[in-house]
PDB file of C-alpha atoms and ligand atoms in Angstrom:
ATOM      1  CA  MET A   1      10.680  -7.558  -7.310  1.00 55.00           C
ATOM      2  CA  LYS A   2       7.944  -7.976  -4.726  1.00 60.00           C
ATOM      3  CA  LYS A   3       5.919  -5.215  -6.372  1.00 63.00           C
ATOM      4  CA  VAL A   4       5.945  -6.978  -9.745  1.00 60.00           C
ATOM      5  CA  LEU A   5       4.765 -10.193  -8.183  1.00 56.00           C
ATOM      6  CA  PHE A   6       1.860  -8.376  -6.523  1.00 57.00           C
ATOM      7  CA  PHE A   7       0.912  -6.875  -9.881  1.00 56.00           C
ATOM      8  CA  PHE A   8       0.643 -10.272 -11.527  1.00 56.00           C
ATOM      9  CA  LEU A   9      -1.407 -11.596  -8.646  1.00 53.00           C
ATOM     10  CA  ALA A  10      -3.824  -8.675  -8.822  1.00 57.00           C
ATOM     11  CA  ALA A  11      -4.136  -8.960 -12.605  1.00 58.00           C
ATOM     12  CA  GLY A  12      -4.876 -12.682 -12.271  1.00 53.00           C
ATOM     13  CA  LEU A  13      -7.668 -11.988  -9.786  1.00 51.00           C
ATOM     14  CA  ILE A  14      -9.330  -9.426 -12.056  1.00 50.00           C
ATOM     15  CA  ILE A  15      -9.297 -11.815 -15.023  1.00 52.00           C
ATOM     16  CA  ALA A  16     -10.756 -14.614 -12.873  1.00 56.00           C
ATOM     17  CA  CYS A  17     -13.638 -12.398 -11.746  1.00 49.00           C
ATOM     18  CA  GLY A  18     -14.416 -11.291 -15.286  1.00 53.00           C
ATOM     19  CA  GLN A  19     -15.042 -14.842 -16.405  1.00 52.00           C
ATOM     20  CA  THR A  20     -17.932 -15.463 -13.996  1.00 48.00           C
ATOM     21  CA  GLU A  21     -20.042 -12.686 -15.525  1.00 47.00           C
ATOM     22  CA  THR A  22     -21.243 -14.517 -18.655  1.00 47.00           C
ATOM     23  CA  THR A  23     -23.614 -16.939 -16.895  1.00 49.00           C
ATOM     24  CA  SER A  24     -26.087 -14.418 -15.409  1.00 50.00           C
ATOM     25  CA  ASN A  25     -28.388 -13.796 -18.418  1.00 53.00           C
ATOM     26  CA  THR A  26     -31.151 -16.413 -18.031  1.00 59.00           C
ATOM     27  CA  GLY A  27     -33.210 -14.647 -15.349  1.00 59.00           C
ATOM     28  CA  SER A  28     -34.870 -12.102 -17.650  1.00 61.00           C
ATOM     29  CA  THR A  29     -36.552 -14.676 -19.917  1.00 63.00           C
ATOM     30  CA  ILE A  30     -38.175 -16.359 -16.917  1.00 61.00           C
ATOM     31  CA  ALA A  31     -39.506 -13.002 -15.725  1.00 63.00           C
ATOM     32  CA  LYS A  32     -41.005 -12.363 -19.177  1.00 60.00           C
ATOM     33  CA  ALA A  33     -42.820 -15.726 -19.210  1.00 59.00           C
ATOM     34  CA  LYS A  34     -44.311 -15.031 -15.787  1.00 58.00           C
ATOM     35  CA  LYS A  35     -45.610 -11.657 -16.908  1.00 58.00           C
ATOM     36  CA  THR A  36     -47.676 -13.071 -19.814  1.00 58.00           C
ATOM     37  CA  ALA A  37     -49.008 -15.973 -17.733  1.00 60.00           C
ATOM     38  CA  SER A  38     -50.488 -13.671 -15.065  1.00 61.00           C
ATOM     39  CA  LYS A  39     -52.811 -12.019 -17.593  1.00 63.00           C
ATOM     40  CA  THR A  40     -55.910 -13.979 -16.599  1.00 63.00           C
ATOM     41  CA  PRO A  41     -59.153 -13.646 -18.619  1.00 57.00           C
ATOM     42  CA  PRO A  42     -62.298 -12.210 -16.979  1.00 53.00           C
ATOM     43  CA  LYS A  43     -64.418 -14.694 -15.034  1.00 83.00           C
ATOM     44  CA  ILE A  44     -67.503 -14.484 -17.238  1.00 94.00           C
ATOM     45  CA  ASP A  45     -66.862 -14.436 -20.957  1.00 96.00           C
ATOM     46  CA  GLY A  46     -69.609 -12.368 -22.598  1.00 97.00           C
ATOM     47  CA  LYS A  47     -68.385 -13.282 -26.055  1.00 97.00           C
ATOM     48  CA  LYS A  48     -68.758 -16.977 -25.308  1.00 97.00           C
ATOM     49  CA  ILE A  49     -72.308 -16.463 -24.047  1.00 98.00           C
ATOM     50  CA  TYR A  50     -73.123 -14.379 -27.108  1.00 98.00           C
ATOM     51  CA  LYS A  51     -71.864 -17.116 -29.438  1.00 98.00           C
ATOM     52  CA  GLN A  52     -73.885 -19.682 -27.551  1.00 97.00           C
ATOM     53  CA  TYR A  53     -77.253 -17.908 -27.321  1.00 97.00           C
ATOM     54  CA  CYS A  54     -77.436 -14.888 -29.573  1.00 97.00           C
ATOM     55  CA  ILE A  55     -75.860 -15.539 -32.971  1.00 97.00           C
ATOM     56  CA  THR A  56     -78.886 -17.550 -34.193  1.00 95.00           C
ATOM     57  CA  CYS A  57     -80.750 -14.254 -34.600  1.00 96.00           C
ATOM     58  CA  HIS A  58     -78.160 -11.498 -34.295  1.00 97.00           C
ATOM     59  CA  GLY A  59     -75.306 -13.212 -36.136  1.00 97.00           C
ATOM     60  CA  LEU A  60     -71.643 -13.419 -35.160  1.00 96.00           C
ATOM     61  CA  TYR A  61     -71.115  -9.702 -35.787  1.00 96.00           C
ATOM     62  CA  GLY A  62     -74.492  -8.516 -34.472  1.00 97.00           C
ATOM     63  CA  ASP A  63     -75.834  -7.389 -37.848  1.00 96.00           C
ATOM     64  CA  MET A  64     -77.453 -10.517 -39.266  1.00 95.00           C
ATOM     65  CA  GLY A  65     -81.003  -9.529 -38.351  1.00 94.00           C
ATOM     66  CA  ALA A  66     -82.654 -12.986 -38.524  1.00 92.00           C
ATOM     67  CA  SER A  67     -86.275 -13.095 -37.255  1.00 90.00           C
ATOM     68  CA  GLY A  68     -86.279  -9.296 -37.386  1.00 94.00           C
ATOM     69  CA  ALA A  69     -83.503  -9.082 -34.794  1.00 96.00           C
ATOM     70  CA  ALA A  70     -82.180  -5.619 -34.083  1.00 97.00           C
ATOM     71  CA  ASN A  71     -78.829  -4.684 -35.600  1.00 97.00           C
ATOM     72  CA  LEU A  72     -76.601  -4.617 -32.538  1.00 97.00           C
ATOM     73  CA  THR A  73     -73.806  -2.786 -34.346  1.00 97.00           C
ATOM     74  CA  GLU A  74     -76.163   0.179 -34.688  1.00 96.00           C
ATOM     75  CA  SER A  75     -77.977  -0.108 -31.357  1.00 96.00           C
ATOM     76  CA  LYS A  76     -78.052   3.079 -29.353  1.00 96.00           C
ATOM     77  CA  LEU A  77     -79.305   1.466 -26.172  1.00 97.00           C
ATOM     78  CA  SER A  78     -77.407   2.017 -22.939  1.00 97.00           C
ATOM     79  CA  LEU A  79     -75.973  -0.886 -20.994  1.00 98.00           C
ATOM     80  CA  ASP A  80     -78.959  -0.860 -18.620  1.00 98.00           C
ATOM     81  CA  GLU A  81     -81.447  -0.866 -21.487  1.00 98.00           C
ATOM     82  CA  ARG A  82     -79.639  -3.767 -23.129  1.00 98.00           C
ATOM     83  CA  ILE A  83     -79.736  -5.671 -19.847  1.00 98.00           C
ATOM     84  CA  GLN A  84     -83.498  -5.005 -19.729  1.00 98.00           C
ATOM     85  CA  VAL A  85     -84.110  -6.327 -23.250  1.00 98.00           C
ATOM     86  CA  ILE A  86     -81.945  -9.408 -22.692  1.00 98.00           C
ATOM     87  CA  THR A  87     -83.469 -10.156 -19.281  1.00 98.00           C
ATOM     88  CA  ASN A  88     -87.136  -9.684 -20.128  1.00 98.00           C
ATOM     89  CA  GLY A  89     -87.178  -9.949 -23.899  1.00 98.00           C
ATOM     90  CA  ARG A  90     -88.956  -7.586 -26.296  1.00 97.00           C
ATOM     91  CA  ASN A  91     -91.409  -8.587 -29.033  1.00 95.00           C
ATOM     92  CA  THR A  92     -89.768 -11.497 -30.923  1.00 93.00           C
ATOM     93  CA  MET A  93     -86.605 -11.325 -28.822  1.00 95.00           C
ATOM     94  CA  ALA A  94     -86.763 -14.034 -26.188  1.00 94.00           C
ATOM     95  CA  ALA A  95     -86.257 -13.369 -22.481  1.00 98.00           C
ATOM     96  CA  PHE A  96     -83.047 -14.820 -21.103  1.00 98.00           C
ATOM     97  CA  LYS A  97     -83.665 -14.516 -17.384  1.00 98.00           C
ATOM     98  CA  SER A  98     -84.436 -18.223 -17.072  1.00 98.00           C
ATOM     99  CA  LEU A  99     -81.319 -19.203 -19.014  1.00 97.00           C
ATOM    100  CA  LEU A 100     -78.709 -16.749 -17.777  1.00 98.00           C
ATOM    101  CA  ASN A 101     -78.074 -15.247 -14.358  1.00 98.00           C
ATOM    102  CA  GLU A 102     -77.666 -11.528 -13.741  1.00 97.00           C
ATOM    103  CA  ASP A 103     -73.882 -11.537 -14.072  1.00 97.00           C
ATOM    104  CA  LYS A 104     -73.980 -13.421 -17.351  1.00 98.00           C
ATOM    105  CA  ILE A 105     -76.625 -11.112 -18.779  1.00 98.00           C
ATOM    106  CA  LYS A 106     -74.509  -8.132 -17.796  1.00 98.00           C
ATOM    107  CA  ALA A 107     -71.423  -9.687 -19.405  1.00 98.00           C
ATOM    108  CA  VAL A 108     -73.209 -10.423 -22.671  1.00 98.00           C
ATOM    109  CA  ALA A 109     -74.843  -6.965 -22.658  1.00 98.00           C
ATOM    110  CA  LYS A 110     -71.362  -5.446 -22.351  1.00 97.00           C
ATOM    111  CA  TYR A 111     -70.197  -7.605 -25.207  1.00 98.00           C
ATOM    112  CA  THR A 112     -73.010  -6.341 -27.469  1.00 98.00           C
ATOM    113  CA  GLN A 113     -71.608  -2.838 -26.938  1.00 96.00           C
ATOM    114  CA  GLU A 114     -68.289  -4.021 -28.366  1.00 96.00           C
ATOM    115  CA  LEU A 115     -70.020  -5.055 -31.602  1.00 95.00           C
ATOM    116  CA  LYS A 116     -70.610  -1.431 -32.418  1.00 85.00           C
ATOM    117  CA  LYS A 117     -68.807  -0.232 -35.529  1.00 71.00           C
ATOM    118  CA  ASP A 118     -66.605   2.753 -35.045  1.00 65.00           C
TER     119      ASP A 118
HETATM  120  C1  HEC B   1     -85.018 -15.469 -31.362  1.00 97.89           C
HETATM  121  C2  HEC B   1     -84.075 -14.568 -31.947  1.00 97.89           C
HETATM  122  C3  HEC B   1     -83.196 -13.769 -30.980  1.00 97.89           C
HETATM  123  C4  HEC B   1     -82.252 -14.243 -30.121  1.00 97.89           C
HETATM  124  C5  HEC B   1     -81.836 -15.696 -29.881  1.00 97.89           C
HETATM  125  C6  HEC B   1     -81.671 -13.092 -29.470  1.00 97.89           C
HETATM  126  N1  HEC B   1     -82.263 -11.942 -29.929  1.00 97.89           N
HETATM  127 FE1  HEC B   1     -81.828 -10.057 -29.352  1.00 97.89          FE
HETATM  128  N2  HEC B   1     -83.311  -9.338 -30.503  1.00 97.89           N
HETATM  129  C7  HEC B   1     -84.146 -10.101 -31.326  1.00 97.89           C
HETATM  130  C8  HEC B   1     -85.150  -9.257 -31.930  1.00 97.89           C
HETATM  131  C9  HEC B   1     -86.209  -9.714 -32.883  1.00 97.89           C
HETATM  132  C10 HEC B   1     -84.922  -7.948 -31.421  1.00 97.89           C
HETATM  133  C11 HEC B   1     -85.742  -6.705 -31.707  1.00 97.89           C
HETATM  134  C12 HEC B   1     -86.828  -6.649 -30.672  1.00 97.89           C
HETATM  135  C13 HEC B   1     -87.889  -5.606 -30.995  1.00 97.89           C
HETATM  136  O1  HEC B   1     -88.145  -5.377 -32.164  1.00 97.89           O
HETATM  137  O2  HEC B   1     -88.434  -5.041 -30.045  1.00 97.89           O
HETATM  138  C14 HEC B   1     -83.769  -8.049 -30.533  1.00 97.89           C
HETATM  139  C15 HEC B   1     -83.224  -6.973 -29.845  1.00 97.89           C
HETATM  140  C16 HEC B   1     -82.102  -7.040 -29.043  1.00 97.89           C
HETATM  141  C17 HEC B   1     -81.508  -5.919 -28.380  1.00 97.89           C
HETATM  142  C18 HEC B   1     -82.005  -4.490 -28.420  1.00 97.89           C
HETATM  143  C19 HEC B   1     -81.277  -3.716 -29.477  1.00 97.89           C
HETATM  144  C20 HEC B   1     -81.874  -2.370 -29.755  1.00 97.89           C
HETATM  145  O3  HEC B   1     -81.109  -1.483 -30.167  1.00 97.89           O
HETATM  146  O4  HEC B   1     -83.076  -2.203 -29.570  1.00 97.89           O
HETATM  147  C21 HEC B   1     -80.415  -6.388 -27.707  1.00 97.89           C
HETATM  148  C22 HEC B   1     -79.445  -5.581 -26.864  1.00 97.89           C
HETATM  149  C23 HEC B   1     -80.348  -7.797 -27.947  1.00 97.89           C
HETATM  150  N3  HEC B   1     -81.374  -8.178 -28.771  1.00 97.89           N
HETATM  151  C24 HEC B   1     -79.370  -8.620 -27.426  1.00 97.89           C
HETATM  152  C25 HEC B   1     -79.426 -10.001 -27.496  1.00 97.89           C
HETATM  153  C26 HEC B   1     -78.517 -10.862 -26.804  1.00 97.89           C
HETATM  154  C27 HEC B   1     -77.357 -10.418 -25.938  1.00 97.89           C
HETATM  155  C28 HEC B   1     -78.888 -12.133 -27.084  1.00 97.89           C
HETATM  156  C29 HEC B   1     -78.294 -13.414 -26.528  1.00 97.89           C
HETATM  157  C30 HEC B   1     -78.294 -13.539 -25.094  1.00 97.89           C
HETATM  158  C31 HEC B   1     -80.022 -12.065 -27.998  1.00 97.89           C
HETATM  159  N4  HEC B   1     -80.310 -10.744 -28.218  1.00 97.89           N
HETATM  160  C32 HEC B   1     -80.656 -13.159 -28.538  1.00 97.89           C
HETATM  161  C33 HEC B   1     -84.014 -11.456 -31.545  1.00 97.89           C
HETATM  162  C34 HEC B   1     -83.203 -12.324 -30.853  1.00 97.89           C
END
């Protein structure tokens, strides 16, 4: 008789433990939200600078060619050469060294490389 009683007790304990399991599923959604929030944008946004200063001649996609502007989607210049042209200007292209600092010029030069069609 004692053995049977112990069995019921043990079975009751197992059932009680099983019921607590359902509440532990909210943690993963919080972890997911944190992961996307930590993806911070780069400090200097070359695209923003481009839209502000360059689209009047080069156009949003780099191929507008206003005022004889070079087609940036077909430019074969290296990053350093682009930085040179943007900093000091070339023919009708204005110099930007008085408007933009070195880091900004570098950022926008990098962005012009992204305009390239592939
Ligand atoms: C006033 C119009 C004008 C504006 C504004 C302008 N550009 Fe230009 N850009 C030109 C012209 C014109 C050329 C071609 C220069 C030449 O013929 O030597 C050129 C050439 C270039 C080149 C060289 C491309 C090559 O393959 O030779 C780069 C890079 C460039 N521009 C980037 C920029 C960036 C970045 C900005 C904004 C910060 C900008 N430009 C703003 C007119 C402009």
